[in-house]
PDB file of C-alpha atoms in Angstrom:
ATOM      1  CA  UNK A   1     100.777  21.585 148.028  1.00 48.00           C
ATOM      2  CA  UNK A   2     102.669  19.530 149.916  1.00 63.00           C
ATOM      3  CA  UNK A   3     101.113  19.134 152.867  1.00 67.00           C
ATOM      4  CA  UNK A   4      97.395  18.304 153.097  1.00 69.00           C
ATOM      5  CA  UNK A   5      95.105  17.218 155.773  1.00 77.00           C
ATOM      6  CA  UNK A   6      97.989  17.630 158.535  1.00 80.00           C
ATOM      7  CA  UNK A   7      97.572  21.671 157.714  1.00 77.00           C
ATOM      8  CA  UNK A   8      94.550  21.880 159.056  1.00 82.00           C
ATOM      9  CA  UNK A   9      94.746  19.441 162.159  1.00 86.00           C
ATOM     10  CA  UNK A  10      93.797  20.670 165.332  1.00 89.00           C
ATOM     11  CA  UNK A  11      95.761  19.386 167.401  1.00 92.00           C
ATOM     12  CA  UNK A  12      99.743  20.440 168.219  1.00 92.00           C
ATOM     13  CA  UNK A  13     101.170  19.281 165.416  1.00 90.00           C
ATOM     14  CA  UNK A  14      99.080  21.127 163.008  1.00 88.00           C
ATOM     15  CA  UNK A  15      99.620  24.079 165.286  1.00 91.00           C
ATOM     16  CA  UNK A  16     103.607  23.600 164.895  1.00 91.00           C
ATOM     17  CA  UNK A  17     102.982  22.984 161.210  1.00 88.00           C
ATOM     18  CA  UNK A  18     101.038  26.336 160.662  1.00 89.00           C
ATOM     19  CA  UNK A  19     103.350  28.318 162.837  1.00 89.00           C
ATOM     20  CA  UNK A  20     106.226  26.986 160.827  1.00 89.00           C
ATOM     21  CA  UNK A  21     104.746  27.972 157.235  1.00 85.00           C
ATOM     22  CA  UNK A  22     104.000  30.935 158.527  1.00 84.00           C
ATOM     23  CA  UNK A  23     107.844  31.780 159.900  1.00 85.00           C
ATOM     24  CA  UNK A  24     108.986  30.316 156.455  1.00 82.00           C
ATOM     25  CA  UNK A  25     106.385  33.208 154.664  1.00 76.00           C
ATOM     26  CA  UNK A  26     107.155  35.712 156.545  1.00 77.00           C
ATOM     27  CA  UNK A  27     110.989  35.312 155.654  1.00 77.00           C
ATOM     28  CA  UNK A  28     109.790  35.148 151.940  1.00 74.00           C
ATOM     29  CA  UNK A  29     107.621  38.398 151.980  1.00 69.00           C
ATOM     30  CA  UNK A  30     110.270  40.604 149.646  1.00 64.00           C
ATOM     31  CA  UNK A  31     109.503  37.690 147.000  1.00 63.00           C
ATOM     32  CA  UNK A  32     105.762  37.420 147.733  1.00 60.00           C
ATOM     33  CA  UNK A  33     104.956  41.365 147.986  1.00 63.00           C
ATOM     34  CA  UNK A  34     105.798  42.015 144.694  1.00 61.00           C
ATOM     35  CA  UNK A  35     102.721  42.302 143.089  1.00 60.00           C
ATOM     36  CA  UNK A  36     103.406  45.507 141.453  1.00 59.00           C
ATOM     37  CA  UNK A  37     105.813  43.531 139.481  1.00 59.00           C
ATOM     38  CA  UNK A  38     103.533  41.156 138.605  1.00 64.00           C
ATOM     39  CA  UNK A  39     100.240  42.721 138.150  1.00 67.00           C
ATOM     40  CA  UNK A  40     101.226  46.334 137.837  1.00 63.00           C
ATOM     41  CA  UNK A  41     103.419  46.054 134.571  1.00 74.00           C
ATOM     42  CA  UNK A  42     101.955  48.579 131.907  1.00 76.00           C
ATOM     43  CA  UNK A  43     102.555  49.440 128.369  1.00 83.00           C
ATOM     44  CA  UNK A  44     103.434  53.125 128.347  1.00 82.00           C
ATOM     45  CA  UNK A  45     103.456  54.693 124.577  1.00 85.00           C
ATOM     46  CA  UNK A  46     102.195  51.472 122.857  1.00 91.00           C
ATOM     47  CA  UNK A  47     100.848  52.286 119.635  1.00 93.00           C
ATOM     48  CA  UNK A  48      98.052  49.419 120.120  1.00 94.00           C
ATOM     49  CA  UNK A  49      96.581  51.453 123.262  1.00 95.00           C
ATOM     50  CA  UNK A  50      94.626  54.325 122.664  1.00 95.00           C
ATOM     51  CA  UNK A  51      95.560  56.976 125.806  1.00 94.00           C
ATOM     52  CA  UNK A  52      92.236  58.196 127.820  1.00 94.00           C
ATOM     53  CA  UNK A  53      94.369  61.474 129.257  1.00 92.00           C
ATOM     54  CA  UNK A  54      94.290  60.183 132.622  1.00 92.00           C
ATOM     55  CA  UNK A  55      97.178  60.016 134.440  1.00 88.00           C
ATOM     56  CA  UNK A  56      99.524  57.367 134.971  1.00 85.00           C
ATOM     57  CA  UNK A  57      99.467  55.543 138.952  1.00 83.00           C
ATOM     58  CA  UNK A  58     102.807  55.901 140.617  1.00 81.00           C
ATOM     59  CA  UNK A  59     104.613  52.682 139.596  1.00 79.00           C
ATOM     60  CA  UNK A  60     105.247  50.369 142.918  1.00 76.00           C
ATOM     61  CA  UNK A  61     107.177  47.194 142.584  1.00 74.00           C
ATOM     62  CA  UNK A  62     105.519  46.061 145.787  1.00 71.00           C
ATOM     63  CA  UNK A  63     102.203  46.976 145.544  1.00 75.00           C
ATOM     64  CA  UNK A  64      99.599  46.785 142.792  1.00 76.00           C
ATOM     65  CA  UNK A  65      97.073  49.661 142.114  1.00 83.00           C
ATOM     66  CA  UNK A  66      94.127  48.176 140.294  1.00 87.00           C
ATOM     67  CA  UNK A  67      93.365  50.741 137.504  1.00 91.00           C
ATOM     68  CA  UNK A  68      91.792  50.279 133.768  1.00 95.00           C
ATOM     69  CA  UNK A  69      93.088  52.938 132.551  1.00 95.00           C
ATOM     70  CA  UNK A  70      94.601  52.177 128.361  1.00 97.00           C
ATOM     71  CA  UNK A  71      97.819  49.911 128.201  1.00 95.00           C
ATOM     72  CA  UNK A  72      97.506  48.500 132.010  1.00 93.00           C
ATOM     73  CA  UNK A  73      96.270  45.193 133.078  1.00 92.00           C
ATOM     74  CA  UNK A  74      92.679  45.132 133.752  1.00 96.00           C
ATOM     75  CA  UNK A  75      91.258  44.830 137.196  1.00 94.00           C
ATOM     76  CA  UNK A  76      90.271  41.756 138.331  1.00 94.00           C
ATOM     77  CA  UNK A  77      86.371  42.019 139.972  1.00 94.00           C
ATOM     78  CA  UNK A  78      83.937  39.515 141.781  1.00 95.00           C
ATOM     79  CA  UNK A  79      80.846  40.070 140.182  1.00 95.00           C
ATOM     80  CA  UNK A  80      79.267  37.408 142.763  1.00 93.00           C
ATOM     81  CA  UNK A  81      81.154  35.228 145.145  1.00 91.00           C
ATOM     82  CA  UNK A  82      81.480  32.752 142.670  1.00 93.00           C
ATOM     83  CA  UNK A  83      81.868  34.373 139.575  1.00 94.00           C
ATOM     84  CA  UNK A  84      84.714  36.857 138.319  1.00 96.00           C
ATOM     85  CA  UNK A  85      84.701  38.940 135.259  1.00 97.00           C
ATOM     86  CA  UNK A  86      87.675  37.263 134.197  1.00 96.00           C
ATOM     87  CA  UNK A  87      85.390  34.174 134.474  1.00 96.00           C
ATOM     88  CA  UNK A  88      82.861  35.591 131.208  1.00 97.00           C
ATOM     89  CA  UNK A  89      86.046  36.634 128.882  1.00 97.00           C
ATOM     90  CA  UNK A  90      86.191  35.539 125.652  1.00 96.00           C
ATOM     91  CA  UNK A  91      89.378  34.006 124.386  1.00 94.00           C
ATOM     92  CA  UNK A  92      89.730  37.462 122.152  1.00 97.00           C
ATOM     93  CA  UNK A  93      88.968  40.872 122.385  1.00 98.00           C
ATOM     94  CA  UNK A  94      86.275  41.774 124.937  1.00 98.00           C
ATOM     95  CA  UNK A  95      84.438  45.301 125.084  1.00 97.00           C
ATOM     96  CA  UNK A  96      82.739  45.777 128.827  1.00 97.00           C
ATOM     97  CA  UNK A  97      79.858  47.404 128.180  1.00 96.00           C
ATOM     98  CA  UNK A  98      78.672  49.416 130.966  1.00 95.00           C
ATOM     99  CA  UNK A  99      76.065  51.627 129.876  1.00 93.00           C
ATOM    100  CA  UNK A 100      72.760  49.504 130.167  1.00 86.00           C
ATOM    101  CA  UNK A 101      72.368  50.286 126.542  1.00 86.00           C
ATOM    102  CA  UNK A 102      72.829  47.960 123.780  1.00 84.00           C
ATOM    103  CA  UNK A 103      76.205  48.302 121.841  1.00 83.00           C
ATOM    104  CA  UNK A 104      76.863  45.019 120.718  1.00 78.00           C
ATOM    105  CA  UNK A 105      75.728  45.673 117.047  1.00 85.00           C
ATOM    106  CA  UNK A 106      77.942  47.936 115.863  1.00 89.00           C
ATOM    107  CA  UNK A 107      80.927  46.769 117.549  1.00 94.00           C
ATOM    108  CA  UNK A 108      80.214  42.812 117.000  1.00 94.00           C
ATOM    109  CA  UNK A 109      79.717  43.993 113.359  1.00 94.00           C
ATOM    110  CA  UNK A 110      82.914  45.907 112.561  1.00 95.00           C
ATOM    111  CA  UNK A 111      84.864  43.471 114.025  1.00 96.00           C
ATOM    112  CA  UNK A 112      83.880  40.487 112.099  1.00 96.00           C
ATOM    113  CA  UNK A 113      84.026  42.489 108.799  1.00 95.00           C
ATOM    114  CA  UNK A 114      87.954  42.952 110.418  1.00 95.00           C
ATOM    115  CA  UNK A 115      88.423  39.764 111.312  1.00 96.00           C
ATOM    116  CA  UNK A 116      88.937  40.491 115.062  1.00 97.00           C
ATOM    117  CA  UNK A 117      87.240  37.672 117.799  1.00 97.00           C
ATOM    118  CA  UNK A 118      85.194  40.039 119.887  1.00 97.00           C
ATOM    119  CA  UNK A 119      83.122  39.169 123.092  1.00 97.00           C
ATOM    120  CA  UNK A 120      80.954  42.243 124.172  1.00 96.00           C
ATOM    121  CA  UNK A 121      79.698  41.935 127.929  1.00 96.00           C
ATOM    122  CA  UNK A 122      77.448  43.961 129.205  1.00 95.00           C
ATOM    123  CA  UNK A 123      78.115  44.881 132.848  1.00 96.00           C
ATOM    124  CA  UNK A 124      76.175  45.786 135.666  1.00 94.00           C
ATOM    125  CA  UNK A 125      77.893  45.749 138.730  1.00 95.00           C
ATOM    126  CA  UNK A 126      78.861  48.939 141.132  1.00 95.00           C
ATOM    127  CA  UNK A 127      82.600  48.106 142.228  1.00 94.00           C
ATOM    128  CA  UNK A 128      82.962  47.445 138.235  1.00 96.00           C
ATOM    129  CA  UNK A 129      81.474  50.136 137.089  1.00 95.00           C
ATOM    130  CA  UNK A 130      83.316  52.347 139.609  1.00 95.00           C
ATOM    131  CA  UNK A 131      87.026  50.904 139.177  1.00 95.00           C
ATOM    132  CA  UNK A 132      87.168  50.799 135.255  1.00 97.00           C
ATOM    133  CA  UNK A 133      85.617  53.893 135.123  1.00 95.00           C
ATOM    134  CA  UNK A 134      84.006  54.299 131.599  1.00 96.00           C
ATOM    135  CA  UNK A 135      81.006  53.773 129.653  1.00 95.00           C
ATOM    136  CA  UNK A 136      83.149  51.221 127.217  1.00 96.00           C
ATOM    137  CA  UNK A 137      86.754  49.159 128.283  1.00 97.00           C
ATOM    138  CA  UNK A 138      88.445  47.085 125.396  1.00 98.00           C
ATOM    139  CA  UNK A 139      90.393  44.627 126.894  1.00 98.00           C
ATOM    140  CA  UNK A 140      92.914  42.750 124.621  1.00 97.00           C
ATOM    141  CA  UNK A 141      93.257  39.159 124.490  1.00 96.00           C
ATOM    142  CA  UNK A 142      96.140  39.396 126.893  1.00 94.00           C
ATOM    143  CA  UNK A 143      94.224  41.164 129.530  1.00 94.00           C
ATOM    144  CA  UNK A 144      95.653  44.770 128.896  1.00 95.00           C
ATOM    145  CA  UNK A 145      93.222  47.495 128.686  1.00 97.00           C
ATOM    146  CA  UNK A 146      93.870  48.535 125.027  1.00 97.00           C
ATOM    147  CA  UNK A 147      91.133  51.991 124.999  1.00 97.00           C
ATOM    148  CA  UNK A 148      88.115  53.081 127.532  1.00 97.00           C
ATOM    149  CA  UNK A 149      86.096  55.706 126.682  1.00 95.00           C
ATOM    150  CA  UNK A 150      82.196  57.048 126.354  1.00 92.00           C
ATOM    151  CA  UNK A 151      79.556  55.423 124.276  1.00 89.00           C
ATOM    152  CA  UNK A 152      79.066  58.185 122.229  1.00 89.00           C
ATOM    153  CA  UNK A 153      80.339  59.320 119.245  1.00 88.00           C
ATOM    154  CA  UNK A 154      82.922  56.640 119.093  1.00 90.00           C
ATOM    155  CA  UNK A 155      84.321  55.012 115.835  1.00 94.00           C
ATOM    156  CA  UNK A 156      84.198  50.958 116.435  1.00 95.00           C
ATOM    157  CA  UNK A 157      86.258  50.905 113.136  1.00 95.00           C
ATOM    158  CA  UNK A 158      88.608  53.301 113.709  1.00 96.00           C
ATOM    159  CA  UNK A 159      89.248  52.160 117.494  1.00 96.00           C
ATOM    160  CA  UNK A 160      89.695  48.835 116.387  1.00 97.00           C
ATOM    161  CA  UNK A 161      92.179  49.137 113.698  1.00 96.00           C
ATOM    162  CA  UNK A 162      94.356  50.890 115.883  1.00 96.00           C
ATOM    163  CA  UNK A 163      94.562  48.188 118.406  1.00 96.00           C
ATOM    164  CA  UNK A 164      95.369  45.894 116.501  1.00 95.00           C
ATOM    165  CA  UNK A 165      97.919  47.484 114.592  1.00 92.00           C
ATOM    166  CA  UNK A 166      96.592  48.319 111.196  1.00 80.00           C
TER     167      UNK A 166
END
């Protein structure tokens, strides 16, 4: 940022100064509401997603529709008003948990003998729970939802060899 404590002086100079940034924004908006474009990109078809059957958000170059549903970016969510889950991602492979039941084992397991880096978070938190929408989300190390699904009667192995290509 370029300017500092002058943004926030209140006095008429900082008044002029906000009033100006805020002409200068409002002439930018076309650039600046394009979070669609940014955020809402999604990997239709990919053979490392697994498809849930749900169907696919009307795609909006201006506005972003938070939605972890396979190949799409997942949601961003405050879990507290300092903490995001973004903020308790591993640096691989992480499998929300939001059952309340442990799953860790079997998933932690197959991927080590695989070789994948897998962080399994367990998740209790109502806006979370609601927007991704599933007892299990894989997210990929580059923040795409790669499969969401139920808890039971799901292959760890098989799930995870597809994702990651093999």
């Amino acid at each position: 940022m370029q300017y500092g404590d002058e943004l926030d002086a209140e006095d008429a100079a900082g008044q002029a100064l906000r009033e100006r940034l805020g002409a200068e924004l409002l002439s930018q908006e076309k650039i600046l509401a394009s979070s669609g474009v940014l955020l809402g990109y999604r990997y239709n078809d990919s053979p490392i997603c697994i498809p849930d059957g749900t169907p696919e958000p009307a795609d909006d170059p201006r506005r972003y529709v938070p939605v972890a549903r396979p190949g799409h970016r997942a949601p961003h969510v405050w879990l507290s008003s300092t903490e995001a889950l973004f903020d308790r991602f591993g640096a691989g492979f992480n499998l929300l948990n939001f059952t309340g039941q442990p799953v860790a084992r079997a998933w932690s397991d197959e991927a080590r003998r695989r070789g994948i880096p897998l962080t399994v978070l367990d998740v209790d938190h109502p806006v979370a729970n609601s927007l991704y929408a599933a007892d299990l989300v894989l997210v990929r190390p580059d923040m795409m939802v790669a499969w969401r699904g139920q808890a039971d009667g799901v292959d760890a192995g098989e799930i995870l060899a597809t994702v990651v290509g093999g």
